[in-house]
Coordinates of C-alpha atoms in Angstrom, one line a residue:
M1 CA 89.3 -47.3 236.3
K2 CA 91.0 -44.1 235.2
V3 CA 94.6 -44.4 234.6
T4 CA 96.8 -42.0 236.8
I5 CA 100.2 -40.7 236.7
N6 CA 101.1 -43.1 239.6
D7 CA 100.2 -46.1 237.4
V8 CA 102.4 -44.7 234.4
A9 CA 105.3 -44.5 237.0
R10 CA 104.8 -47.9 238.4
H11 CA 104.5 -49.4 234.9
A12 CA 107.7 -47.5 233.6
G13 CA 109.5 -48.1 236.8
V14 CA 110.4 -44.6 237.5
S15 CA 109.4 -42.0 240.1
I16 CA 106.2 -39.8 239.6
K17 CA 108.5 -36.7 239.3
T18 CA 110.4 -38.4 236.4
V19 CA 106.8 -39.0 234.7
S20 CA 106.1 -35.3 235.4
R21 CA 109.6 -34.0 233.9
V22 CA 109.0 -36.2 230.7
M23 CA 105.5 -34.7 230.3
N24 CA 106.9 -31.2 230.7
N25 CA 109.3 -31.9 228.0
E26 CA 112.3 -30.9 230.4
P27 CA 115.7 -31.4 228.5
S28 CA 117.5 -32.9 231.4
V29 CA 115.8 -36.4 231.1
R30 CA 117.8 -39.0 229.4
K31 CA 116.3 -40.2 226.0
D32 CA 116.0 -43.8 227.2
T33 CA 114.0 -42.8 230.2
V34 CA 111.9 -40.6 228.0
D35 CA 111.2 -43.5 225.6
K36 CA 110.4 -45.9 228.7
V37 CA 107.7 -43.4 230.1
Q38 CA 106.4 -42.5 226.7
A39 CA 105.9 -46.1 226.1
A40 CA 104.0 -46.7 229.5
I41 CA 101.8 -43.6 228.7
N42 CA 100.8 -45.0 225.2
E43 CA 100.3 -48.8 226.5
L44 CA 98.1 -47.6 229.4
Q45 CA 96.5 -44.9 227.2
Y46 CA 97.2 -42.2 230.0
Q47 CA 95.5 -38.8 229.3
P48 CA 97.0 -36.2 231.6
N49 CA 94.3 -33.7 233.0
A50 CA 95.6 -30.1 232.1
A51 CA 93.6 -28.6 234.9
A52 CA 95.3 -30.8 237.6
R53 CA 98.5 -30.1 236.1
N54 CA 98.2 -26.4 236.3
L55 CA 97.4 -26.8 240.0
A56 CA 100.3 -29.0 240.6
S57 CA 102.7 -26.9 238.7
S58 CA 103.8 -23.4 238.4
R59 CA 103.3 -24.0 234.8
S60 CA 100.1 -23.5 232.7
F61 CA 98.9 -26.3 230.3
S62 CA 96.1 -24.3 228.9
I63 CA 95.9 -21.6 226.0
G64 CA 93.1 -19.5 225.1
Y65 CA 91.4 -18.6 221.8
I66 CA 89.2 -15.5 221.9
Y67 CA 87.2 -14.6 218.9
D68 CA 84.6 -12.0 217.6
N69 CA 84.1 -13.2 214.0
P70 CA 80.8 -13.5 212.3
N71 CA 82.0 -16.3 210.1
A72 CA 81.3 -19.7 211.9
Y73 CA 83.2 -21.8 209.3
Y74 CA 86.5 -19.7 209.9
V75 CA 85.9 -20.1 213.7
I76 CA 85.3 -23.9 213.6
D77 CA 88.5 -24.3 211.3
M78 CA 90.6 -22.2 213.8
Q79 CA 89.0 -24.5 216.9
R80 CA 90.2 -27.7 215.0
G81 CA 93.7 -26.5 214.1
L82 CA 94.5 -25.4 217.6
L83 CA 92.9 -28.5 219.0
D84 CA 95.0 -30.6 217.0
A85 CA 98.2 -28.8 218.1
C86 CA 97.0 -28.8 221.9
R87 CA 96.7 -32.5 221.6
K88 CA 100.2 -33.1 220.1
H89 CA 101.7 -30.9 223.0
G90 CA 99.6 -31.9 225.9
Y91 CA 97.7 -28.7 226.3
E92 CA 94.1 -27.7 226.8
L93 CA 92.2 -24.9 224.8
L94 CA 90.0 -22.4 226.3
I95 CA 87.6 -20.9 223.7
H96 CA 86.1 -17.7 224.6
P97 CA 83.5 -15.6 222.5
T98 CA 83.5 -12.0 223.1
N99 CA 82.6 -8.6 221.8
A100 CA 85.5 -6.7 220.3
K101 CA 83.8 -3.4 220.3
S102 CA 83.2 -3.8 224.2
P103 CA 84.8 -0.6 226.0
D104 CA 85.9 -3.2 228.7
I105 CA 87.7 -5.6 226.2
V106 CA 91.1 -5.1 227.3
Q107 CA 90.3 -5.8 230.9
E108 CA 88.1 -8.8 229.9
V109 CA 91.2 -10.2 228.0
I110 CA 93.3 -9.7 231.0
D111 CA 90.8 -11.1 233.6
L112 CA 90.6 -14.2 231.3
V113 CA 94.2 -14.8 231.1
Q114 CA 94.7 -14.3 234.9
H115 CA 91.9 -16.1 236.3
S116 CA 92.1 -19.1 233.8
R117 CA 95.8 -19.2 234.4
L118 CA 96.5 -19.3 230.7
A119 CA 99.9 -20.0 229.2
G120 CA 99.4 -17.9 226.2
L121 CA 96.8 -16.7 223.6
V122 CA 96.2 -17.1 220.0
L123 CA 94.5 -13.8 218.6
T124 CA 92.8 -13.8 215.2
P125 CA 91.1 -10.8 213.6
P126 CA 89.9 -8.3 214.8
F127 CA 91.8 -8.8 218.2
S128 CA 95.3 -9.6 216.3
E129 CA 94.8 -6.1 214.8
M130 CA 94.3 -4.2 218.1
P131 CA 97.6 -2.6 219.1
H132 CA 96.0 -2.0 222.7
I133 CA 95.4 -5.5 223.1
A134 CA 99.0 -6.7 222.3
A135 CA 100.2 -3.8 224.5
A136 CA 98.2 -4.9 227.5
L137 CA 99.3 -8.6 227.2
E138 CA 102.9 -7.6 226.8
K139 CA 102.8 -5.4 229.9
I140 CA 101.5 -8.5 232.1
G141 CA 104.0 -10.9 230.4
V142 CA 101.6 -13.0 228.6
H143 CA 102.8 -15.0 225.5
F144 CA 100.7 -14.6 222.5
V145 CA 100.6 -15.3 218.7
R146 CA 98.7 -13.0 216.2
I147 CA 97.1 -14.2 212.8
I148 CA 97.0 -11.1 210.6
S149 CA 96.3 -10.0 207.2
G150 CA 99.8 -9.0 205.6
S151 CA 102.3 -10.0 203.1
T152 CA 105.7 -8.7 204.3
P153 CA 107.4 -10.0 207.6
S154 CA 108.5 -7.2 209.7
P155 CA 110.5 -7.0 213.1
K156 CA 107.4 -4.8 214.3
L157 CA 105.2 -7.8 214.0
S158 CA 106.7 -10.3 216.3
N159 CA 105.1 -13.8 216.9
C160 CA 102.7 -13.5 213.9
V161 CA 101.4 -15.5 211.2
L162 CA 100.6 -13.7 207.9
V163 CA 98.0 -14.3 205.3
D164 CA 98.6 -12.6 202.2
D165 CA 95.0 -11.4 201.3
F166 CA 96.4 -8.8 198.8
T167 CA 98.3 -11.2 196.5
A168 CA 95.3 -13.7 196.6
A169 CA 92.6 -11.0 195.8
F170 CA 94.9 -9.7 192.9
K171 CA 95.0 -13.2 191.5
I172 CA 91.2 -13.6 191.7
T173 CA 90.7 -10.0 190.0
N174 CA 93.2 -11.0 187.5
H175 CA 91.3 -14.2 186.7
L176 CA 88.2 -12.2 186.0
L177 CA 90.1 -9.8 183.7
E178 CA 91.5 -12.7 181.7
L179 CA 87.9 -13.8 181.2
G180 CA 87.3 -10.5 179.4
H181 CA 85.7 -8.7 182.4
T182 CA 86.4 -5.0 182.9
E183 CA 83.3 -4.0 184.9
I184 CA 84.2 -5.9 188.1
A185 CA 82.6 -4.8 191.4
F186 CA 83.8 -5.4 194.9
L187 CA 81.9 -6.2 198.0
C188 CA 83.6 -5.2 201.1
G189 CA 83.7 -7.1 204.3
D190 CA 83.8 -5.3 207.8
E191 CA 86.1 -2.3 207.8
E192 CA 87.5 -3.2 211.2
H193 CA 89.1 -6.4 209.8
S194 CA 92.3 -5.7 207.8
S195 CA 91.7 -8.8 205.5
S196 CA 88.8 -6.4 204.1
G197 CA 91.2 -3.6 203.1
E198 CA 94.1 -5.9 202.0
R199 CA 91.6 -7.6 199.6
L200 CA 90.2 -4.4 198.2
A201 CA 93.8 -3.2 197.7
G202 CA 94.6 -6.4 195.7
Y203 CA 91.6 -6.0 193.5
Q204 CA 92.4 -2.2 192.7
A205 CA 96.1 -3.2 192.0
A206 CA 95.0 -5.7 189.5
L207 CA 92.6 -3.3 187.5
A208 CA 95.3 -0.6 187.9
K209 CA 97.9 -3.0 186.2
R210 CA 95.5 -3.2 183.2
G211 CA 95.1 0.4 183.2
I212 CA 91.4 0.2 184.5
A213 CA 90.2 2.8 187.1
A214 CA 88.1 1.3 189.5
N215 CA 84.7 2.7 189.6
P216 CA 83.7 4.0 193.1
K217 CA 80.1 2.9 192.5
F218 CA 81.4 -0.6 192.2
I219 CA 82.9 -0.7 195.6
V220 CA 80.4 -1.4 198.3
P221 CA 80.9 -1.4 201.8
G222 CA 79.5 -4.0 203.7
S223 CA 80.1 -6.9 206.5
Y224 CA 81.4 -10.6 206.3
S225 CA 77.7 -11.9 206.0
F226 CA 75.2 -13.5 203.7
E227 CA 72.7 -10.5 204.1
S228 CA 75.4 -8.1 203.1
G229 CA 75.9 -9.9 199.8
V230 CA 72.3 -9.9 199.0
K231 CA 72.1 -6.3 199.6
G232 CA 75.2 -5.2 198.1
A233 CA 74.4 -7.3 194.8
T234 CA 71.0 -5.9 194.6
K235 CA 72.3 -2.5 194.8
L236 CA 74.9 -3.0 192.2
M237 CA 72.4 -4.6 189.7
E238 CA 70.2 -1.8 190.0
L239 CA 72.6 0.7 188.6
A240 CA 72.2 2.1 185.2
K241 CA 75.9 0.6 184.2
K242 CA 75.8 -2.7 185.8
P243 CA 79.1 -4.8 186.5
T244 CA 79.4 -8.0 184.7
A245 CA 81.4 -9.6 187.6
I246 CA 81.5 -9.2 191.2
F247 CA 84.4 -10.2 193.6
A248 CA 83.2 -10.6 197.1
C249 CA 85.4 -10.2 200.2
N250 CA 84.6 -13.8 201.3
D251 CA 82.4 -16.7 200.4
E252 CA 79.6 -16.0 202.6
I253 CA 79.1 -12.6 200.9
A254 CA 79.5 -14.2 197.5
A255 CA 76.8 -16.6 198.2
G256 CA 74.5 -13.8 199.3
A257 CA 75.2 -12.1 195.9
L258 CA 74.7 -15.5 194.0
F259 CA 71.2 -15.5 195.8
S260 CA 70.3 -12.1 194.9
A261 CA 71.2 -12.8 191.4
R262 CA 69.0 -15.7 191.2
L263 CA 66.2 -13.7 192.3
M264 CA 66.5 -11.3 189.6
N265 CA 66.7 -14.1 187.0
I266 CA 70.5 -13.2 186.1
A267 CA 72.2 -16.3 184.8
I268 CA 75.5 -17.0 186.5
P269 CA 78.2 -17.1 185.0
Q270 CA 76.9 -16.2 181.6
Q271 CA 75.4 -12.8 182.6
L272 CA 77.3 -12.2 185.8
A273 CA 80.4 -14.0 187.2
I274 CA 80.8 -14.1 190.9
A275 CA 83.9 -15.0 193.0
G276 CA 84.6 -15.3 196.6
F277 CA 87.4 -15.8 199.1
E278 CA 88.5 -18.4 201.8
N279 CA 87.0 -21.7 200.1
S280 CA 84.5 -22.3 203.2
P281 CA 81.7 -24.8 202.8
F282 CA 79.6 -21.8 201.2
S283 CA 81.7 -21.9 197.9
R284 CA 80.9 -25.5 197.6
Q285 CA 77.3 -25.6 198.5
T286 CA 76.1 -23.1 196.2
W287 CA 74.9 -23.8 192.7
P288 CA 77.1 -23.1 190.7
P289 CA 80.1 -23.6 193.0
L290 CA 82.0 -20.4 193.8
T291 CA 85.4 -19.5 192.4
T292 CA 87.3 -18.6 195.4
A293 CA 90.7 -18.4 197.1
H294 CA 91.7 -21.4 199.4
Q295 CA 92.8 -20.2 202.9
P296 CA 94.0 -23.1 204.7
N297 CA 92.7 -22.1 208.1
V298 CA 93.3 -25.2 210.0
T299 CA 97.0 -25.3 209.1
I300 CA 97.3 -21.6 209.8
A301 CA 95.9 -22.2 213.2
Q302 CA 98.2 -25.2 213.7
Q303 CA 101.1 -22.9 212.8
A304 CA 99.9 -20.2 215.2
A305 CA 99.9 -22.8 218.0
E306 CA 103.2 -24.2 217.4
L307 CA 104.6 -20.8 217.6
L308 CA 103.1 -20.2 220.8
F309 CA 104.4 -23.4 222.2
R310 CA 107.9 -22.3 221.3
H311 CA 107.7 -19.6 224.0
T312 CA 105.7 -21.7 226.7
K313 CA 108.2 -24.4 227.0
P314 CA 110.2 -24.5 230.1
N315 CA 113.4 -24.2 228.3
A316 CA 112.5 -21.5 225.9
S317 CA 114.8 -18.8 225.1
K318 CA 113.7 -15.4 226.5
N319 CA 115.4 -13.7 223.3
L320 CA 113.5 -16.2 220.9
T321 CA 112.7 -14.8 217.6
D322 CA 110.5 -16.4 215.2
K323 CA 110.2 -16.6 211.6
Q324 CA 107.1 -15.2 210.4
P325 CA 105.1 -17.6 208.3
V326 CA 103.3 -16.3 205.1
F327 CA 100.2 -18.1 203.7
I328 CA 99.1 -17.2 200.3
P329 CA 95.4 -18.3 199.6
E330 CA 95.1 -20.5 196.4
L331 CA 93.0 -19.5 193.4
L332 CA 90.4 -22.2 192.8
V333 CA 88.4 -21.7 189.6
R334 CA 84.9 -23.0 189.6
E335 CA 81.6 -22.7 187.7
S336 CA 80.5 -19.3 189.1
T337 CA 83.0 -17.5 186.7
T338 CA 83.5 -19.9 183.9
S339 CA 81.2 -22.7 182.6
N340 CA 84.5 -24.4 181.2
S341 CA 86.2 -25.0 184.6

């Protein structure tokens, strides 16, 4: 039979209300009582039902994750990190795919929060970079944490986890420059994602530091997709003056560029070096494996959820301010840029 809160209370020798207070992390419960209830929960392997707790309490024990991202690996990693944090704190996770370009997106997000009685939201790009979404959530008093591309913490960006795409892109471009490449192309991601602009800026800054002007023909607009990488690399290699290296805005684009180079019988990395970004499975499944920047998406998601839970606890301060964690993706050198890695 399914273990209930009544069973936990009976086993611990306390009231049902006391068990509820322990599960809600209320600060007024004595430590010996908390330990006794927690021991009963562990012994009976009690799994609280978040939906039932939502109905029985004025508090919500569910958070939401809305997304519109073509990178399935990114979404999966975000879900893993958020679920890990939710299990730790006794929350449920509601996952909601949606269209960021919908004219009704603000109302859709508000309806989701209110109808599902969510305690808060974790926003990833492009939603985390849409000021009207943040403004609407603040207006109705909903807690949220944003994961955004940026390197400098700012009071204007409250409750954020920052990913320093600029610095990581600078390091990737510098790696290619150190290998002797000066004709380096850049394949862009979706322009509505700030990460694409930050990575482009890092690429341009690394070239500028060496006194190299970026060739406009080497900067190819695109999207975060394999197909975009195929088209972009094909276009680049049809130029009279061809690049000797390509830096793609993510691994999926880089894998497409590698596929295109293979079709044109271009040796990698001897004739063309290719680097990606994020260290997704794409980077390890290609041949040769892709040089990339490792972005710890699971850890980033866990950190975002932890920040959110600081605000959803019953004893959270209304004036609580958070340090903004900054993650710098780490350069990983593989065989797509150098055969000596």
